[in-house]
PDB file of C-alpha atoms and ligand atoms in Angstrom:
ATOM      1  CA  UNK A   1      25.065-111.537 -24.065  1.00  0.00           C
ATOM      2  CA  UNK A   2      26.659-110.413 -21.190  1.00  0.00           C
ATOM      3  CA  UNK A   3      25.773-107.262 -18.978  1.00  0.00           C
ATOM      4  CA  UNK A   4      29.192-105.887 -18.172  1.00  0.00           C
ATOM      5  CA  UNK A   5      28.732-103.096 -16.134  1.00  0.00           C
ATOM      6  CA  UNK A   6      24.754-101.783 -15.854  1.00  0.00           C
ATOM      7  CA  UNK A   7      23.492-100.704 -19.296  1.00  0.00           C
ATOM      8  CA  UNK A   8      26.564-101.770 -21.088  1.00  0.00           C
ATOM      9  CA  UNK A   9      25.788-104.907 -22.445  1.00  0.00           C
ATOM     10  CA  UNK A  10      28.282-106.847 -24.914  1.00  0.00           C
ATOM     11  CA  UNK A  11      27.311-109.470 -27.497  1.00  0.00           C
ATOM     12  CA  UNK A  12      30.112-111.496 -28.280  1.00  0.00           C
ATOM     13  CA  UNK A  13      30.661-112.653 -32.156  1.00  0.00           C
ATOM     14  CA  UNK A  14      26.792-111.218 -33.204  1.00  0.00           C
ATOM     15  CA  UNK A  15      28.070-111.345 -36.558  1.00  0.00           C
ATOM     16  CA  UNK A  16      29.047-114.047 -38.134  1.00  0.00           C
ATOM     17  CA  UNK A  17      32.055-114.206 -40.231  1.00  0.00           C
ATOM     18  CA  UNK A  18      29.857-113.831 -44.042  1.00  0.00           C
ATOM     19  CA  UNK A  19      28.131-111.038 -42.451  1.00  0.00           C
ATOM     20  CA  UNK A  20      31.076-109.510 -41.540  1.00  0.00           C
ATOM     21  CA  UNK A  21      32.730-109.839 -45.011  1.00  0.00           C
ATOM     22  CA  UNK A  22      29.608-108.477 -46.680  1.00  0.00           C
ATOM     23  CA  UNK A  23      29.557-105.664 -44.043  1.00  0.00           C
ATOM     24  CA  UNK A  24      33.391-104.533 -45.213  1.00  0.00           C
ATOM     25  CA  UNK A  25      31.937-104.666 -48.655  1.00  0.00           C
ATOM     26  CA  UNK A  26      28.976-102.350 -47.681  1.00  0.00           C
ATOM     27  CA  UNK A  27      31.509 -99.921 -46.361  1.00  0.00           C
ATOM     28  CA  UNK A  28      33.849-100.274 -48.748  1.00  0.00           C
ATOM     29  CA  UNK A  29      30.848 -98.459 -51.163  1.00  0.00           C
ATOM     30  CA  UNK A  30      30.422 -96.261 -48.338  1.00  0.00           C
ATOM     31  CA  UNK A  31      34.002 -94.569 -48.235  1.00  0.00           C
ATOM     32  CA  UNK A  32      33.851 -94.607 -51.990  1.00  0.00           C
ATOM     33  CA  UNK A  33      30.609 -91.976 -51.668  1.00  0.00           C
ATOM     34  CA  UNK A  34      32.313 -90.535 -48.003  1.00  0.00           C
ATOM     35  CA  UNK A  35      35.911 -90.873 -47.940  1.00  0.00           C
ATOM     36  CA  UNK A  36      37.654 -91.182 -44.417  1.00  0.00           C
ATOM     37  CA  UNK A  37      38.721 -88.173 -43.093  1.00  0.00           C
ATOM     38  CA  UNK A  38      40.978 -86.829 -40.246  1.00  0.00           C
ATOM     39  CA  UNK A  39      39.086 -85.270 -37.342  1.00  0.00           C
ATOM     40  CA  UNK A  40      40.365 -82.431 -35.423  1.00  0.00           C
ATOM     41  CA  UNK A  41      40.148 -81.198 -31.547  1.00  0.00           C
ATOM     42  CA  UNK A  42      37.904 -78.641 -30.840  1.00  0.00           C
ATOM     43  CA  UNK A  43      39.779 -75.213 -30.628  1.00  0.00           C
ATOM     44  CA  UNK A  44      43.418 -76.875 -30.899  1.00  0.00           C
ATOM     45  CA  UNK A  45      42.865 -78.571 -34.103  1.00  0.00           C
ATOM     46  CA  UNK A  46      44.783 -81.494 -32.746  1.00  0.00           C
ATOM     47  CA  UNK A  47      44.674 -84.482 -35.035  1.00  0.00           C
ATOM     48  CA  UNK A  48      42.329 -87.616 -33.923  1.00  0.00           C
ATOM     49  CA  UNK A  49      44.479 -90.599 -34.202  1.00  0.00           C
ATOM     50  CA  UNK A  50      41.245 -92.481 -36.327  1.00  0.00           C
ATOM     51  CA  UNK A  51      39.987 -91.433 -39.550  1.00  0.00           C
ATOM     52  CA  UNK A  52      36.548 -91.305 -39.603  1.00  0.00           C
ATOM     53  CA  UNK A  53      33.469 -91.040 -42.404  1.00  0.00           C
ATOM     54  CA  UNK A  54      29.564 -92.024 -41.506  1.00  0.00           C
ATOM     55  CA  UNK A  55      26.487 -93.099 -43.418  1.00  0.00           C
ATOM     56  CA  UNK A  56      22.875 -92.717 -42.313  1.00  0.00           C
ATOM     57  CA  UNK A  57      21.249 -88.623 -42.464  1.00  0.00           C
ATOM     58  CA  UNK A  58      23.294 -87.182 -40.107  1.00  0.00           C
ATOM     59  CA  UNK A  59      26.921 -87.866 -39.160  1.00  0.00           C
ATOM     60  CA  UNK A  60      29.590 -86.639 -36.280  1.00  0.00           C
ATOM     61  CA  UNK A  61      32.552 -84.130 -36.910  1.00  0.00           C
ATOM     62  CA  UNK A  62      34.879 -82.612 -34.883  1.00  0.00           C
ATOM     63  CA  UNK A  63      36.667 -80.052 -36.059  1.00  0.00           C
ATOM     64  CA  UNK A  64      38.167 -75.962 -34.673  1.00  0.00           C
ATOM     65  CA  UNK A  65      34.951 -75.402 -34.493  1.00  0.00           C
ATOM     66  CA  UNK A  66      33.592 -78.252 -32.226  1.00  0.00           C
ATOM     67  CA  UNK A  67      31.683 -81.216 -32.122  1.00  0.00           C
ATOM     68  CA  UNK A  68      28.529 -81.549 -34.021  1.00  0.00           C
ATOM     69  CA  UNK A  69      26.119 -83.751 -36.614  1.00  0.00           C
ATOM     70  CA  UNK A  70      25.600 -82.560 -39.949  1.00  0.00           C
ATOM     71  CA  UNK A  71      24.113 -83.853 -42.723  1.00  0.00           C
ATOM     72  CA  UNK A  72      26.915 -83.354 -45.305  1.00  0.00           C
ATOM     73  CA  UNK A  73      30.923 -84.548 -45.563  1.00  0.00           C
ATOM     74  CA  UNK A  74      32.886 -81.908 -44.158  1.00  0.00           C
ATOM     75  CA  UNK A  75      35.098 -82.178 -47.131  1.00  0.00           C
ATOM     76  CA  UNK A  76      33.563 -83.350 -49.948  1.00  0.00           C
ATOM     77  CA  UNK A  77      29.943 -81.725 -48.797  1.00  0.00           C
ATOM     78  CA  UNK A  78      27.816 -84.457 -50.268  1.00  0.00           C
ATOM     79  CA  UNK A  79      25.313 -85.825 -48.289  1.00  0.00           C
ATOM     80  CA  UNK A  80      26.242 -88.938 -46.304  1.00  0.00           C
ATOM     81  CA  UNK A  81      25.526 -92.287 -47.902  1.00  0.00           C
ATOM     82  CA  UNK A  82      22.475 -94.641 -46.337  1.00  0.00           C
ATOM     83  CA  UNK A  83      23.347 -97.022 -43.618  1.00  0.00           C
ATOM     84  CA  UNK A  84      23.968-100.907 -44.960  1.00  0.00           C
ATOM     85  CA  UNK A  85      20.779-102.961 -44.531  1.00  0.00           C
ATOM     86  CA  UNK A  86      22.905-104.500 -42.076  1.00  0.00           C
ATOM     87  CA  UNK A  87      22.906-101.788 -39.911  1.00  0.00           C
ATOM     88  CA  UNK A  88      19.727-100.841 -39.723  1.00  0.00           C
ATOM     89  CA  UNK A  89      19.177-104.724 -38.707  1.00  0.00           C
ATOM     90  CA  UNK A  90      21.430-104.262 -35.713  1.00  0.00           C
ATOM     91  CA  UNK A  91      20.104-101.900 -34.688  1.00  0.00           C
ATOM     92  CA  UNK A  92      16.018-103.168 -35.083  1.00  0.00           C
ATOM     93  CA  UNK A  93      17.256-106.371 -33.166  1.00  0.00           C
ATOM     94  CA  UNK A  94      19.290-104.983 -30.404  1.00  0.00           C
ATOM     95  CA  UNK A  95      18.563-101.093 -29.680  1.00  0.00           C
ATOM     96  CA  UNK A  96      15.229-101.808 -28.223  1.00  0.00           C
ATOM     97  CA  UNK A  97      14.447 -98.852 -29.129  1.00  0.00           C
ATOM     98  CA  UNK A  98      10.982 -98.426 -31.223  1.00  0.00           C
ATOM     99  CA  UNK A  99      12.689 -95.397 -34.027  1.00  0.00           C
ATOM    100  CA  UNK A 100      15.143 -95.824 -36.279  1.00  0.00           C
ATOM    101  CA  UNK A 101      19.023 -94.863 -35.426  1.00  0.00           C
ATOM    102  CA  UNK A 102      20.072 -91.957 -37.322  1.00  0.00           C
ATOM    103  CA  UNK A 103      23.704 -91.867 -37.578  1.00  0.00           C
ATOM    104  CA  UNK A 104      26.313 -93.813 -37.994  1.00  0.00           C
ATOM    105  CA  UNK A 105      29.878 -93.232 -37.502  1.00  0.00           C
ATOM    106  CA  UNK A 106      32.551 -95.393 -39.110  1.00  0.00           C
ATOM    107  CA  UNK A 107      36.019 -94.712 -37.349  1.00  0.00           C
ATOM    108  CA  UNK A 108      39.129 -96.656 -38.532  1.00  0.00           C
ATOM    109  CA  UNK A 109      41.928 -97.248 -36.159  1.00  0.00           C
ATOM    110  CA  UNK A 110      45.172 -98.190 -37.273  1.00  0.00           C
ATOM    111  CA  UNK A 111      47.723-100.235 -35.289  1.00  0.00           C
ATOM    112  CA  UNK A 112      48.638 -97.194 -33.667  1.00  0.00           C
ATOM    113  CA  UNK A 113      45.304 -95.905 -33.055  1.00  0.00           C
ATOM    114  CA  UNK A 114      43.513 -95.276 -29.923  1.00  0.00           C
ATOM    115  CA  UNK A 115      40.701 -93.001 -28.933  1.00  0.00           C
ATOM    116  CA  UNK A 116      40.852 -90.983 -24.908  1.00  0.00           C
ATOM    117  CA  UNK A 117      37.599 -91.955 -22.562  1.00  0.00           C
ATOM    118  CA  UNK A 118      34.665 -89.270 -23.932  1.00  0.00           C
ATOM    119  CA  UNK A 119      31.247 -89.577 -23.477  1.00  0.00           C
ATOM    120  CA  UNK A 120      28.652 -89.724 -26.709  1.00  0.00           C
ATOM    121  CA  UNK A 121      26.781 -86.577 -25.756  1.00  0.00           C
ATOM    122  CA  UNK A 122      26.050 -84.221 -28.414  1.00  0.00           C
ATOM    123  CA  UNK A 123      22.574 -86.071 -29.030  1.00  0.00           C
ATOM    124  CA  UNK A 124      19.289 -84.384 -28.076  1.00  0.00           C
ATOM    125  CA  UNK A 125      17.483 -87.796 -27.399  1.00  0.00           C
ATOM    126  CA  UNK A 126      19.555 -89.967 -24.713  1.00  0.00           C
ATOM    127  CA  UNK A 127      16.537 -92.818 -24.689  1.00  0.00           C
ATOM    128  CA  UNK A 128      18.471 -94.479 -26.930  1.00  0.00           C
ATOM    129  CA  UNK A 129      21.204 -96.348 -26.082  1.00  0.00           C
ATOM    130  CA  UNK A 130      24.711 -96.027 -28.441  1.00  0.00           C
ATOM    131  CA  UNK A 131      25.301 -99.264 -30.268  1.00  0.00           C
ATOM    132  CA  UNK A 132      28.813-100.234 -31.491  1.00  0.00           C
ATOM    133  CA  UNK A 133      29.957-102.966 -33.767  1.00  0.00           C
ATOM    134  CA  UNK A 134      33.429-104.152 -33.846  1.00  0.00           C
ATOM    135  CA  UNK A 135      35.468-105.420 -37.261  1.00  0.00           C
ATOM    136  CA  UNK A 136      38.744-106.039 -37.976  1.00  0.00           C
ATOM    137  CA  UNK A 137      41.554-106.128 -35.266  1.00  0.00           C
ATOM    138  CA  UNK A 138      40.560-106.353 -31.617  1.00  0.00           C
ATOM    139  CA  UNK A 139      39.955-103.376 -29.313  1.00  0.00           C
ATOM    140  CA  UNK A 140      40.716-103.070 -25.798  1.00  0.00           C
ATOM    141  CA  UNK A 141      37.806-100.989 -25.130  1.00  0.00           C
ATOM    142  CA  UNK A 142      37.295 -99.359 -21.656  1.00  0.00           C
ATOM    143  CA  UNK A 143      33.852 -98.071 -19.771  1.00  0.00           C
ATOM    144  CA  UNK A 144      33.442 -96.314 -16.377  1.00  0.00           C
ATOM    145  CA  UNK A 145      30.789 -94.424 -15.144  1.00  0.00           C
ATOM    146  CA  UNK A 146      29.225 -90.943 -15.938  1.00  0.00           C
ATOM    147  CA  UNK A 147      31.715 -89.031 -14.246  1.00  0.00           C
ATOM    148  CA  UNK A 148      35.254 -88.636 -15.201  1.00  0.00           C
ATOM    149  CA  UNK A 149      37.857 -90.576 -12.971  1.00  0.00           C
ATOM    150  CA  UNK A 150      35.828 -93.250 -11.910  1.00  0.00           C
ATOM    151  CA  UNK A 151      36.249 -96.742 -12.067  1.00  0.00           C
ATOM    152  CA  UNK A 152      36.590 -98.819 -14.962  1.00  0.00           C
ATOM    153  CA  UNK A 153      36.318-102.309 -16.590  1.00  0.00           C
ATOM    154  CA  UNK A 154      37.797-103.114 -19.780  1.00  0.00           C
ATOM    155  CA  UNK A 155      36.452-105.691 -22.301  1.00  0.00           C
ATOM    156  CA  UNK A 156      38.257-106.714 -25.896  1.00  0.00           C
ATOM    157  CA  UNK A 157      35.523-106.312 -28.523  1.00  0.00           C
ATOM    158  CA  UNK A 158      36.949-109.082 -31.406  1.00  0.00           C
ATOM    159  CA  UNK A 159      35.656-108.941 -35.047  1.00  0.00           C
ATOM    160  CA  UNK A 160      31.799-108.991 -35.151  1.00  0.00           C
ATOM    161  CA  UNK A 161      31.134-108.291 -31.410  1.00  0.00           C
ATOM    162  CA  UNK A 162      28.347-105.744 -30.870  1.00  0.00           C
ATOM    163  CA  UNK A 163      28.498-103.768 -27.565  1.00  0.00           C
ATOM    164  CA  UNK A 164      25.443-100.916 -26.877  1.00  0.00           C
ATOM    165  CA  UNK A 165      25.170 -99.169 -23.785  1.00  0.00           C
ATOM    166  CA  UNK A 166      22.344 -97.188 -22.574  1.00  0.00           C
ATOM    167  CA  UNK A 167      19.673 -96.586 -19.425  1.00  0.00           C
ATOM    168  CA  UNK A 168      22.541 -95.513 -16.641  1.00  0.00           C
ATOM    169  CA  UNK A 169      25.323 -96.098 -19.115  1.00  0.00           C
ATOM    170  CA  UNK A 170      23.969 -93.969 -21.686  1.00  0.00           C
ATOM    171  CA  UNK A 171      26.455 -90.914 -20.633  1.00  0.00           C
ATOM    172  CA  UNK A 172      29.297 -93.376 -19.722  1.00  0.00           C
ATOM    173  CA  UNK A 173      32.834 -92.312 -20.200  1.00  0.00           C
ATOM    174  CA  UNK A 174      34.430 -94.854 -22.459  1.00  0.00           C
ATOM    175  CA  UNK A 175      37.297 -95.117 -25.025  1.00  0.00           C
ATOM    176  CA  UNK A 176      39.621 -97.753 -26.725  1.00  0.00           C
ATOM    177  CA  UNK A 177      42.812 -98.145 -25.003  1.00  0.00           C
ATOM    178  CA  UNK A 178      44.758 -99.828 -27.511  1.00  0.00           C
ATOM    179  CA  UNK A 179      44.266-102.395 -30.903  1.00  0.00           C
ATOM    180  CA  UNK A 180      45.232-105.744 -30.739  1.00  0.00           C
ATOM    181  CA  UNK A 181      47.771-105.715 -34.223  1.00  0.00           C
ATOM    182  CA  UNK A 182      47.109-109.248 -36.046  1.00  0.00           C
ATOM    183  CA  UNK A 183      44.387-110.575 -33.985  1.00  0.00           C
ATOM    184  CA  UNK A 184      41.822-111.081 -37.084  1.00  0.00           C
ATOM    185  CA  UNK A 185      41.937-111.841 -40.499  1.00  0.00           C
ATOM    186  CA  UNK A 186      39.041-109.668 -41.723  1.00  0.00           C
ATOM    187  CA  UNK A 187      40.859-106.709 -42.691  1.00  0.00           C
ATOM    188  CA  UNK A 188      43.747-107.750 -45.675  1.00  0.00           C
ATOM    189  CA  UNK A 189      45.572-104.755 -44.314  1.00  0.00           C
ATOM    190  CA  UNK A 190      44.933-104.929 -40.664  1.00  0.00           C
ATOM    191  CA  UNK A 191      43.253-102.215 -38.402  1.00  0.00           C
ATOM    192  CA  UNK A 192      40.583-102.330 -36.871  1.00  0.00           C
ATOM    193  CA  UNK A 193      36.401-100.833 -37.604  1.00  0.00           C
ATOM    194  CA  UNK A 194      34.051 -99.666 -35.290  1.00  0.00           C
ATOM    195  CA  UNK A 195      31.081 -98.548 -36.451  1.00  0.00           C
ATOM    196  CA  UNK A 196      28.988 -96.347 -33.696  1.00  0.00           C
ATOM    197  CA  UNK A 197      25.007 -96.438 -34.382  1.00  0.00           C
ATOM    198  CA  UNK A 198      22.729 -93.457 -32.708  1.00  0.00           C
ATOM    199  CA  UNK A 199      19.835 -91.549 -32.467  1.00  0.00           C
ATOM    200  CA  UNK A 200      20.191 -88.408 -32.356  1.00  0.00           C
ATOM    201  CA  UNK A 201      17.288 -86.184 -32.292  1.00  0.00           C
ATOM    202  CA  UNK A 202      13.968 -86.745 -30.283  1.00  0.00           C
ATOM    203  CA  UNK A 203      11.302 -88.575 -32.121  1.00  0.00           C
ATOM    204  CA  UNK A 204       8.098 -86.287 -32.915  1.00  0.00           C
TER     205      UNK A 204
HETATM  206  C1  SIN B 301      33.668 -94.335 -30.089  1.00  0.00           C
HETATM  207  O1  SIN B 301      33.426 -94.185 -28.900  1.00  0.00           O
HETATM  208  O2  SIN B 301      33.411 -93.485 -30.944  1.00  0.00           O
HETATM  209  C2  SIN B 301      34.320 -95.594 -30.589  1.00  0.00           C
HETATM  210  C3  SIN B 301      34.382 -96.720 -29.630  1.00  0.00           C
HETATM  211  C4  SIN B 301      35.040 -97.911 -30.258  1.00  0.00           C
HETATM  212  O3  SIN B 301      35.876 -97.740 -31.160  1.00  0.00           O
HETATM  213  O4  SIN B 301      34.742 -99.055 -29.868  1.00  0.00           O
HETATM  214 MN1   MN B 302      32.061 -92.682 -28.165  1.00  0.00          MN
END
């Protein structure tokens, strides 16, 4: 593992190729049950460039209205499916956190995809850190600080890489900058996965 900034800390290839294979078949029963959808800007209604579902009891939307966790689809409003055994592994062996994640956000990025530097803060409990885990295509995924306009540092997350940040990187801005087209094999069509575990409300 490597600490690339403090609280951001980057596990190169944590999944091995089988595991990633049978995680693409986990989520491929996930999008059956939660299709992708198209998230939209707050007030503008701007189109993300991802499509997004999520599996686990609550899961992130953005639409008109704003950002949010709910416990249903926004289209389909069926609960979200449970998170893939795998998942709920990751996040046991590397959250360090002693309660289970509760959400857990699937985007898909095509070639073209990217996603702006955000921070991950519509969760009432921050003690947990954010963990991501990378499939498919390569990211060029960028962190800076907690404020906006800071500096940055910029790490490719590659097909199984897990990255969590937390502690003083818990509120860091971050984003993906661009994906690497043809850089893994995972995918038959290409694109690239990241799935985003978190807790979101504070433990009793
Ligand atoms: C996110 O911040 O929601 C996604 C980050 C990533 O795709 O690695
Ligand atoms: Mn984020």
């Amino acid at each position: 593992m490597i600490e690339i900034a403090p609280g951001v800390v980057h596990h190169p290839g944590w999944l091995d190729r089988a595991t990633q294979e049978a995680l693409v078949t986990a989520l491929r029963e996930t999008a059956k049950a939660a299709p992708f959808f198209t998230p939209r800007m707050p007030r503008t209604g701007k189109p993300f460039s991802v499509r997004m579902t999520n599996c686990g009891a609550l899961g992130w939307v953005s639409d008109e209205k704003g950002y949010r966790y709910q416990p249903t689809h926004p289209e389909t409003g069926a609960p979200w499916p449970a998170m893939p055994d795998i998942l709920l592994r990751a996040w046991a062996e590397l959250a360090g956190y002693p309660h289970p994640a509760e959400a857990c956000l699937v985007n898909f990025y095509e070639a073209s995809a990217k996603m702006g530097l955000h921070q991950d803060r519509d969760e009432a409990d921050f003690d947990a850190p954010v963990l991501s885990l990378s499939l498919g295509d390569t990211g060029v995924f960028r962190v800076g600080g907690t404020t906006r306009g800071g500096k940055t540092v910029s790490v490719k997350l590659q097909s199984g890489d897990a990255l969590s940040f937390g502690g003083p990187a818990r509120l860091a801005f971050h984003g993906i900058d661009r994906v690497i087209a043809g850089s893994s094999t995972l995918l038959p069509s290409g694109g690239r996965i990241n799935l985003t575990m978190r807790r979101v409300t504070k433990p009793e």
